[in-house]
Amino acid sequence: MRLVSPFLKHVLYPGLARAGYLRHRAGAGPAIVTYHGILPPGYQMIDPSLDGALVSPESFRRQLHLLKTRYNIISPEQFLLWCESNHPLPPRSVLLTCDDGLQNTLTDMVPLLQEMDVYCLFFVTGASLDEQASMLWYEELYLLFLAAGNSFTIKLAEISISVEAPHQKRDKWWDLVKKFSQFDQRKRGEILERIREQLGISGEWVSKYMDDPVLRRRFLMLNAPELRQLRAAGMCIGAHTLSHPMLSQATEEMAWTEILESKRKLEESLDQVIWALAYPFGDAGSITHREQEMAERAGFKCAFLNFGGGLGAENPRFALPRVHVTAEMGLAEFEAHISGLHRSLRRRLLSDENAHV
């Protein structure tokens, strides 16, 4: 697959896009697209593992223009009607979603959505109900790793890791994301503080992310007043759990609390029904049938994954696939994902690889 990907990205997909094949081969929909925010102007990307899920304003504008001219962007309310009663949608329908509720969704993303006169379903965590803005815990952990130097060791009662070279940081960090997801939000915060102390990083290290307006827009989540501004802009709000753990790693009690209480607290704060859930991380290893059953039992109308999307995909209500847009995704590749072609080719290539094993 890795050998074929450059050909797909730079030759096949652009050729098919120019010929109009992609939009005409699209199957039944809708396609669901997910973003994680916009890179604020003036921000310099720190690390692909950290920033690779955010797109530039220029890329976002081009993608919206393509969807407006070749597809039909539907509102979250239209999607809900389809989801609840199979209400008919226009051909080549596309729903826009965005996870995490970073501040740049309000400052940089909403103006572009309004410019194009389209709407998006924004999934936010319980942190966006606080008066003070905060950072996603797993991004804070990665920033601590980056600040720690090329090699370091962490030995605590709960965790013990050793990083011997920079290229190991990403894998070690991901191992800790899984481990941290076994703890509740308070415990995670305590462990993060002890890691900071053990790495010898100043207690004031986070202040630059709080005080610098560009870094603030990149790393901090919306607070309660900003969340109300997002809603006032006409955008739809969904739940992304209380604290963004990897639910498959959490205990049953913790996973249920993360799902149910995120819905309850958002509804209480915003005085509106919260009908959609996006699973944190949303990859195949993060979600099991347990979490899907919990989402339905909690009263959500639907719940979203973070992979496998595109027109023609199967759309089970509590495991809805989405096209995950990344910073490196070109416009033709983006359309190949929307049309469902990328998913179909990937499935076929993986099937062929397995057949030759």
CSV table of C-alpha atoms in Angstrom, one decimal:
chain,number,residue,atom,x,y,z
A,1,MET,CA,0.0,0.0,0.0
A,2,ARG,CA,2.8,2.4,0.8
A,3,LEU,CA,4.3,1.9,-2.6
A,4,VAL,CA,1.0,2.6,-4.3
A,5,SER,CA,0.1,5.7,-2.3
A,6,PRO,CA,2.3,8.2,-4.1
A,7,PHE,CA,0.9,7.1,-7.4
A,8,LEU,CA,-2.7,7.4,-6.0
A,9,LYS,CA,-2.0,10.8,-4.5
A,10,HIS,CA,-0.1,12.5,-7.3
A,11,VAL,CA,-1.2,10.7,-10.5
A,12,LEU,CA,-4.4,8.7,-10.3
A,13,TYR,CA,-6.5,10.9,-8.1
A,14,PRO,CA,-5.7,14.2,-9.8
A,15,GLY,CA,-6.4,12.7,-13.2
A,16,LEU,CA,-9.7,11.2,-12.1
A,17,ALA,CA,-10.6,14.5,-10.5
A,18,ARG,CA,-9.9,16.5,-13.6
A,19,ALA,CA,-12.0,14.1,-15.7
A,20,GLY,CA,-14.9,14.5,-13.3
A,21,TYR,CA,-14.9,10.8,-12.6
A,22,LEU,CA,-14.8,11.2,-8.8
A,23,ARG,CA,-18.0,13.1,-8.4
A,24,HIS,CA,-19.9,11.0,-10.9
A,25,ARG,CA,-18.9,7.6,-9.4
A,26,ALA,CA,-20.1,8.7,-6.0
A,27,GLY,CA,-22.4,6.2,-4.3
A,28,ALA,CA,-25.3,6.7,-1.9
A,29,GLY,CA,-24.5,8.9,0.9
A,30,PRO,CA,-24.1,10.9,2.9
A,31,ALA,CA,-20.3,11.4,3.2
A,32,ILE,CA,-19.2,12.7,6.6
A,33,VAL,CA,-16.1,14.8,6.8
A,34,THR,CA,-14.3,15.6,10.1
A,35,TYR,CA,-11.8,18.3,10.8
A,36,HIS,CA,-9.8,19.1,14.0
A,37,GLY,CA,-9.4,22.8,13.4
A,38,ILE,CA,-7.5,25.4,11.4
A,39,LEU,CA,-3.8,26.3,11.8
A,40,PRO,CA,-3.9,29.9,12.9
A,41,PRO,CA,-2.0,32.4,10.7
A,42,GLY,CA,1.5,32.9,12.1
A,43,TYR,CA,1.7,29.5,13.7
A,44,GLN,CA,4.7,27.4,12.8
A,45,MET,CA,4.0,23.6,12.9
A,46,ILE,CA,5.9,22.0,15.7
A,47,ASP,CA,5.6,18.3,14.9
A,48,PRO,CA,3.5,16.3,12.5
A,49,SER,CA,2.1,14.0,15.3
A,50,LEU,CA,0.9,17.1,17.0
A,51,ASP,CA,-0.3,19.4,14.2
A,52,GLY,CA,-1.0,17.0,11.3
A,53,ALA,CA,-4.7,16.9,11.9
A,54,LEU,CA,-5.2,20.7,11.5
A,55,VAL,CA,-5.5,22.2,8.0
A,56,SER,CA,-4.4,25.6,6.7
A,57,PRO,CA,-7.1,28.3,6.1
A,58,GLU,CA,-6.3,28.1,2.4
A,59,SER,CA,-6.8,24.3,2.2
A,60,PHE,CA,-10.0,24.6,4.1
A,61,ARG,CA,-11.4,27.3,1.8
A,62,ARG,CA,-10.5,25.2,-1.3
A,63,GLN,CA,-12.1,22.1,0.2
A,64,LEU,CA,-15.3,24.0,1.0
A,65,HIS,CA,-15.4,25.5,-2.5
A,66,LEU,CA,-15.0,22.1,-4.1
A,67,LEU,CA,-17.8,20.7,-1.9
A,68,LYS,CA,-20.1,23.7,-2.7
A,69,THR,CA,-19.6,23.4,-6.4
A,70,ARG,CA,-19.5,19.6,-6.9
A,71,TYR,CA,-21.4,18.2,-4.0
A,72,ASN,CA,-24.2,19.2,-1.6
A,73,ILE,CA,-23.2,20.3,1.9
A,74,ILE,CA,-26.1,19.5,4.2
A,75,SER,CA,-26.8,21.0,7.6
A,76,PRO,CA,-26.6,19.0,10.8
A,77,GLU,CA,-30.4,19.3,11.1
A,78,GLN,CA,-30.9,17.7,7.6
A,79,PHE,CA,-28.5,14.9,8.7
A,80,LEU,CA,-30.5,14.3,11.9
A,81,LEU,CA,-33.7,13.9,9.9
A,82,TRP,CA,-32.0,11.4,7.6
A,83,CYS,CA,-30.6,9.6,10.6
A,84,GLU,CA,-33.9,9.4,12.4
A,85,SER,CA,-36.4,8.7,9.6
A,86,ASN,CA,-34.3,8.1,6.5
A,87,HIS,CA,-35.5,11.5,5.2
A,88,PRO,CA,-34.3,11.9,1.6
A,89,LEU,CA,-31.1,13.9,1.1
A,90,PRO,CA,-29.8,15.5,-2.1
A,91,PRO,CA,-27.4,13.4,-4.2
A,92,ARG,CA,-23.7,13.6,-3.2
A,93,SER,CA,-24.6,14.9,0.3
A,94,VAL,CA,-21.7,15.9,2.6
A,95,LEU,CA,-21.9,16.6,6.3
A,96,LEU,CA,-19.2,18.8,7.9
A,97,THR,CA,-18.0,17.9,11.4
A,98,CYS,CA,-15.2,19.1,13.6
A,99,ASP,CA,-13.8,17.5,16.8
A,100,ASP,CA,-12.1,18.8,20.0
A,101,GLY,CA,-13.4,22.4,20.1
A,102,LEU,CA,-10.1,24.2,19.9
A,103,GLN,CA,-10.3,28.0,20.0
A,104,ASN,CA,-9.3,28.3,16.3
A,105,THR,CA,-12.6,26.7,15.4
A,106,LEU,CA,-14.3,30.0,16.5
A,107,THR,CA,-11.6,32.4,15.4
A,108,ASP,CA,-10.4,30.9,12.1
A,109,MET,CA,-12.9,28.2,11.0
A,110,VAL,CA,-16.3,29.8,11.6
A,111,PRO,CA,-15.6,32.9,9.5
A,112,LEU,CA,-14.7,30.7,6.5
A,113,LEU,CA,-17.9,28.6,7.1
A,114,GLN,CA,-19.9,31.8,7.2
A,115,GLU,CA,-18.2,33.1,4.1
A,116,MET,CA,-19.4,30.0,2.2
A,117,ASP,CA,-22.8,30.0,4.0
A,118,VAL,CA,-22.5,26.5,5.3
A,119,TYR,CA,-22.8,24.9,8.7
A,120,CYS,CA,-20.8,22.4,10.8
A,121,LEU,CA,-21.4,20.0,13.7
A,122,PHE,CA,-18.8,20.8,16.3
A,123,PHE,CA,-18.0,18.2,19.0
A,124,VAL,CA,-16.7,19.6,22.2
A,125,THR,CA,-15.5,18.1,25.5
A,126,GLY,CA,-16.6,19.0,29.0
A,127,ALA,CA,-13.7,21.4,29.2
A,128,SER,CA,-15.6,23.8,27.1
A,129,LEU,CA,-18.1,24.3,29.9
A,130,ASP,CA,-15.4,25.8,32.1
A,131,GLU,CA,-14.9,29.6,32.4
A,132,GLN,CA,-11.1,29.1,32.0
A,133,ALA,CA,-9.7,27.7,28.8
A,134,SER,CA,-7.5,24.6,29.0
A,135,MET,CA,-5.4,22.3,26.8
A,136,LEU,CA,-6.2,18.7,25.7
A,137,TRP,CA,-4.4,16.5,28.1
A,138,TYR,CA,-2.7,14.3,25.5
A,139,GLU,CA,-1.4,17.3,23.6
A,140,GLU,CA,0.0,18.7,26.9
A,141,LEU,CA,1.7,15.3,27.4
A,142,TYR,CA,3.3,15.5,23.9
A,143,LEU,CA,4.5,19.0,24.5
A,144,LEU,CA,6.2,17.9,27.7
A,145,PHE,CA,7.9,15.1,25.7
A,146,LEU,CA,9.1,17.7,23.2
A,147,ALA,CA,10.4,20.0,25.9
A,148,ALA,CA,12.3,17.2,27.7
A,149,GLY,CA,15.2,16.8,25.3
A,150,ASN,CA,16.3,13.9,23.1
A,151,SER,CA,16.3,11.2,25.9
A,152,PHE,CA,14.7,10.9,29.3
A,153,THR,CA,13.3,8.4,31.7
A,154,ILE,CA,10.0,8.6,33.6
A,155,LYS,CA,9.5,6.4,36.7
A,156,LEU,CA,6.3,6.8,38.7
A,157,ALA,CA,4.2,4.3,40.6
A,158,GLU,CA,1.7,4.3,37.7
A,159,ILE,CA,4.0,4.4,34.7
A,160,SER,CA,7.6,3.8,33.7
A,161,ILE,CA,9.1,4.6,30.3
A,162,SER,CA,12.4,5.4,28.8
A,163,VAL,CA,13.0,7.4,25.7
A,164,GLU,CA,16.5,7.0,24.2
A,165,ALA,CA,16.1,8.9,20.9
A,166,PRO,CA,13.8,11.5,19.4
A,167,HIS,CA,12.2,9.1,17.0
A,168,GLN,CA,10.9,7.0,20.0
A,169,LYS,CA,8.8,9.9,21.4
A,170,ARG,CA,5.7,9.4,19.3
A,171,ASP,CA,5.3,5.6,20.1
A,172,LYS,CA,6.1,6.1,23.8
A,173,TRP,CA,3.6,8.9,23.9
A,174,TRP,CA,0.9,6.8,22.3
A,175,ASP,CA,1.5,4.0,24.8
A,176,LEU,CA,1.0,6.5,27.6
A,177,VAL,CA,-2.2,7.9,26.0
A,178,LYS,CA,-3.6,4.4,26.3
A,179,LYS,CA,-2.4,4.1,29.9
A,180,PHE,CA,-3.6,7.5,30.9
A,181,SER,CA,-7.1,6.6,29.5
A,182,GLN,CA,-7.5,4.1,32.4
A,183,PHE,CA,-7.4,7.0,34.9
A,184,ASP,CA,-10.1,9.7,35.5
A,185,GLN,CA,-9.5,13.3,34.6
A,186,ARG,CA,-8.2,14.3,38.1
A,187,LYS,CA,-5.7,11.4,38.3
A,188,ARG,CA,-4.5,12.3,34.8
A,189,GLY,CA,-3.8,15.8,35.9
A,190,GLU,CA,-1.9,14.7,38.9
A,191,ILE,CA,0.3,12.3,36.8
A,192,LEU,CA,1.0,15.0,34.3
A,193,GLU,CA,2.2,17.3,37.0
A,194,ARG,CA,4.5,14.7,38.4
A,195,ILE,CA,5.9,14.0,35.0
A,196,ARG,CA,6.6,17.7,34.5
A,197,GLU,CA,8.5,17.8,37.9
A,198,GLN,CA,10.5,14.6,37.1
A,199,LEU,CA,11.5,16.0,33.7
A,200,GLY,CA,12.7,19.2,35.4
A,201,ILE,CA,10.4,21.5,33.4
A,202,SER,CA,9.4,24.8,34.9
A,203,GLY,CA,5.9,25.0,36.4
A,204,GLU,CA,5.4,28.1,34.3
A,205,TRP,CA,6.1,26.3,31.0
A,206,VAL,CA,2.4,26.3,30.0
A,207,SER,CA,2.1,30.1,30.4
A,208,LYS,CA,3.5,30.8,26.9
A,209,TYR,CA,0.6,28.8,25.4
A,210,MET,CA,-1.8,30.8,27.6
A,211,ASP,CA,-0.3,34.2,26.9
A,212,ASP,CA,0.7,34.1,23.2
A,213,PRO,CA,-2.4,34.7,21.1
A,214,VAL,CA,-1.4,32.5,18.2
A,215,LEU,CA,-0.4,29.6,20.5
A,216,ARG,CA,-3.6,30.1,22.5
A,217,ARG,CA,-5.7,29.7,19.4
A,218,ARG,CA,-3.8,26.6,18.4
A,219,PHE,CA,-3.7,24.7,21.7
A,220,LEU,CA,-6.5,25.9,24.0
A,221,MET,CA,-10.0,24.7,23.9
A,222,LEU,CA,-13.1,26.9,23.8
A,223,ASN,CA,-14.2,28.1,27.2
A,224,ALA,CA,-17.9,28.5,28.2
A,225,PRO,CA,-18.4,32.1,26.8
A,226,GLU,CA,-16.7,31.1,23.5
A,227,LEU,CA,-18.8,28.0,23.2
A,228,ARG,CA,-21.9,30.2,23.5
A,229,GLN,CA,-20.4,32.3,20.7
A,230,LEU,CA,-20.0,29.2,18.5
A,231,ARG,CA,-23.7,28.4,19.1
A,232,ALA,CA,-24.7,32.0,18.4
A,233,ALA,CA,-23.0,31.7,15.0
A,234,GLY,CA,-25.5,29.1,14.1
A,235,MET,CA,-23.3,26.1,14.5
A,236,CYS,CA,-24.5,22.8,15.9
A,237,ILE,CA,-22.9,21.4,19.1
A,238,GLY,CA,-22.3,17.7,19.8
A,239,ALA,CA,-20.5,15.8,22.7
A,240,HIS,CA,-17.0,14.6,22.6
A,241,THR,CA,-17.1,13.1,26.2
A,242,LEU,CA,-16.1,14.9,29.4
A,243,SER,CA,-12.3,14.6,29.1
A,244,HIS,CA,-11.3,12.8,25.8
A,245,PRO,CA,-10.0,9.5,27.0
A,246,MET,CA,-9.6,6.4,24.8
A,247,LEU,CA,-12.9,4.8,25.8
A,248,SER,CA,-11.8,1.3,25.0
A,249,GLN,CA,-9.1,1.5,27.6
A,250,ALA,CA,-11.4,2.9,30.3
A,251,THR,CA,-13.3,0.9,32.9
A,252,GLU,CA,-17.0,0.4,32.2
A,253,GLU,CA,-18.0,2.8,34.9
A,254,MET,CA,-15.7,5.5,33.7
A,255,ALA,CA,-16.6,5.1,30.0
A,256,TRP,CA,-20.3,5.4,30.9
A,257,THR,CA,-19.7,8.5,33.0
A,258,GLU,CA,-17.7,10.1,30.2
A,259,ILE,CA,-20.5,9.5,27.6
A,260,LEU,CA,-23.6,10.1,29.7
A,261,GLU,CA,-22.3,13.1,31.7
A,262,SER,CA,-21.0,14.9,28.6
A,263,LYS,CA,-24.5,14.9,27.1
A,264,ARG,CA,-26.2,15.9,30.4
A,265,LYS,CA,-23.8,18.7,31.2
A,266,LEU,CA,-23.9,20.2,27.7
A,267,GLU,CA,-27.7,20.1,27.6
A,268,GLU,CA,-27.9,21.7,31.0
A,269,SER,CA,-25.4,24.5,30.1
A,270,LEU,CA,-26.7,25.2,26.6
A,271,ASP,CA,-30.4,24.4,27.2
A,272,GLN,CA,-30.8,22.3,24.1
A,273,VAL,CA,-30.8,18.6,23.1
A,274,ILE,CA,-27.4,17.2,22.4
A,275,TRP,CA,-28.1,14.4,19.9
A,276,ALA,CA,-24.7,13.5,18.5
A,277,LEU,CA,-21.5,12.0,20.0
A,278,ALA,CA,-18.0,11.7,18.5
A,279,TYR,CA,-15.9,9.1,20.1
A,280,PRO,CA,-12.5,10.4,21.2
A,281,PHE,CA,-9.7,9.4,18.8
A,282,GLY,CA,-12.3,7.4,17.0
A,283,ASP,CA,-10.0,4.8,15.4
A,284,ALA,CA,-10.7,1.0,15.3
A,285,GLY,CA,-8.7,0.4,18.5
A,286,SER,CA,-10.5,3.1,20.5
A,287,ILE,CA,-14.1,1.9,20.1
A,288,THR,CA,-15.8,-1.4,20.9
A,289,HIS,CA,-19.4,-2.5,20.8
A,290,ARG,CA,-19.5,-1.6,24.5
A,291,GLU,CA,-19.1,2.1,23.7
A,292,GLN,CA,-21.6,2.0,20.8
A,293,GLU,CA,-24.2,0.4,23.1
A,294,MET,CA,-23.5,3.1,25.8
A,295,ALA,CA,-24.0,5.9,23.2
A,296,GLU,CA,-27.4,4.6,22.3
A,297,ARG,CA,-28.4,3.9,25.9
A,298,ALA,CA,-27.3,7.5,26.9
A,299,GLY,CA,-29.9,8.9,24.5
A,300,PHE,CA,-27.8,10.0,21.6
A,301,LYS,CA,-29.3,9.7,18.1
A,302,CYS,CA,-26.0,8.8,16.5
A,303,ALA,CA,-22.3,8.5,17.1
A,304,PHE,CA,-19.3,9.0,14.9
A,305,LEU,CA,-16.0,7.2,14.2
A,306,ASN,CA,-12.9,8.9,12.7
A,307,PHE,CA,-12.2,6.6,9.7
A,308,GLY,CA,-13.8,4.7,6.8
A,309,GLY,CA,-16.0,7.5,5.5
A,310,GLY,CA,-17.0,8.6,2.0
A,311,LEU,CA,-20.0,8.3,-0.2
A,312,GLY,CA,-21.3,4.7,-0.5
A,313,ALA,CA,-20.1,3.7,3.0
A,314,GLU,CA,-22.3,1.7,5.3
A,315,ASN,CA,-23.7,4.1,8.0
A,316,PRO,CA,-24.6,2.3,11.2
A,317,ARG,CA,-26.1,4.9,13.5
A,318,PHE,CA,-23.7,4.4,16.4
A,319,ALA,CA,-20.6,3.7,14.3
A,320,LEU,CA,-20.9,6.4,11.6
A,321,PRO,CA,-17.7,6.5,9.5
A,322,ARG,CA,-16.0,9.8,8.6
A,323,VAL,CA,-13.3,11.1,6.3
A,324,HIS,CA,-10.5,12.3,8.5
A,325,VAL,CA,-9.0,15.4,6.8
A,326,THR,CA,-5.3,15.9,7.5
A,327,ALA,CA,-2.8,18.8,6.8
A,328,GLU,CA,-1.0,16.8,4.1
A,329,MET,CA,-4.2,15.9,2.1
A,330,GLY,CA,-4.2,17.5,-1.3
A,331,LEU,CA,-7.5,18.6,-3.0
A,332,ALA,CA,-7.7,15.6,-5.4
A,333,GLU,CA,-7.0,13.1,-2.6
A,334,PHE,CA,-9.6,14.9,-0.5
A,335,GLU,CA,-12.2,14.4,-3.3
A,336,ALA,CA,-11.1,10.7,-3.7
A,337,HIS,CA,-12.0,10.2,0.0
A,338,ILE,CA,-15.3,12.1,-0.3
A,339,SER,CA,-16.3,10.0,-3.4
A,340,GLY,CA,-15.6,6.8,-1.6
A,341,LEU,CA,-12.9,5.7,-4.2
A,342,HIS,CA,-10.1,5.8,-1.7
A,343,ARG,CA,-11.9,3.6,0.7
A,344,SER,CA,-12.8,1.1,-2.0
A,345,LEU,CA,-9.2,1.0,-3.4
A,346,ARG,CA,-7.8,0.6,0.1
A,347,ARG,CA,-10.1,-2.3,0.9
A,348,ARG,CA,-9.2,-4.0,-2.4
A,349,LEU,CA,-5.5,-3.5,-1.9
A,350,LEU,CA,-5.6,-4.9,1.6
A,351,SER,CA,-7.7,-7.8,0.4
A,352,ASP,CA,-5.1,-8.6,-2.3
A,353,GLU,CA,-2.2,-8.3,0.2
A,354,ASN,CA,-3.9,-10.7,2.5
A,355,ALA,CA,-4.6,-13.1,-0.3
A,356,HIS,CA,-0.8,-13.3,-1.0
A,357,VAL,CA,0.3,-13.8,2.6
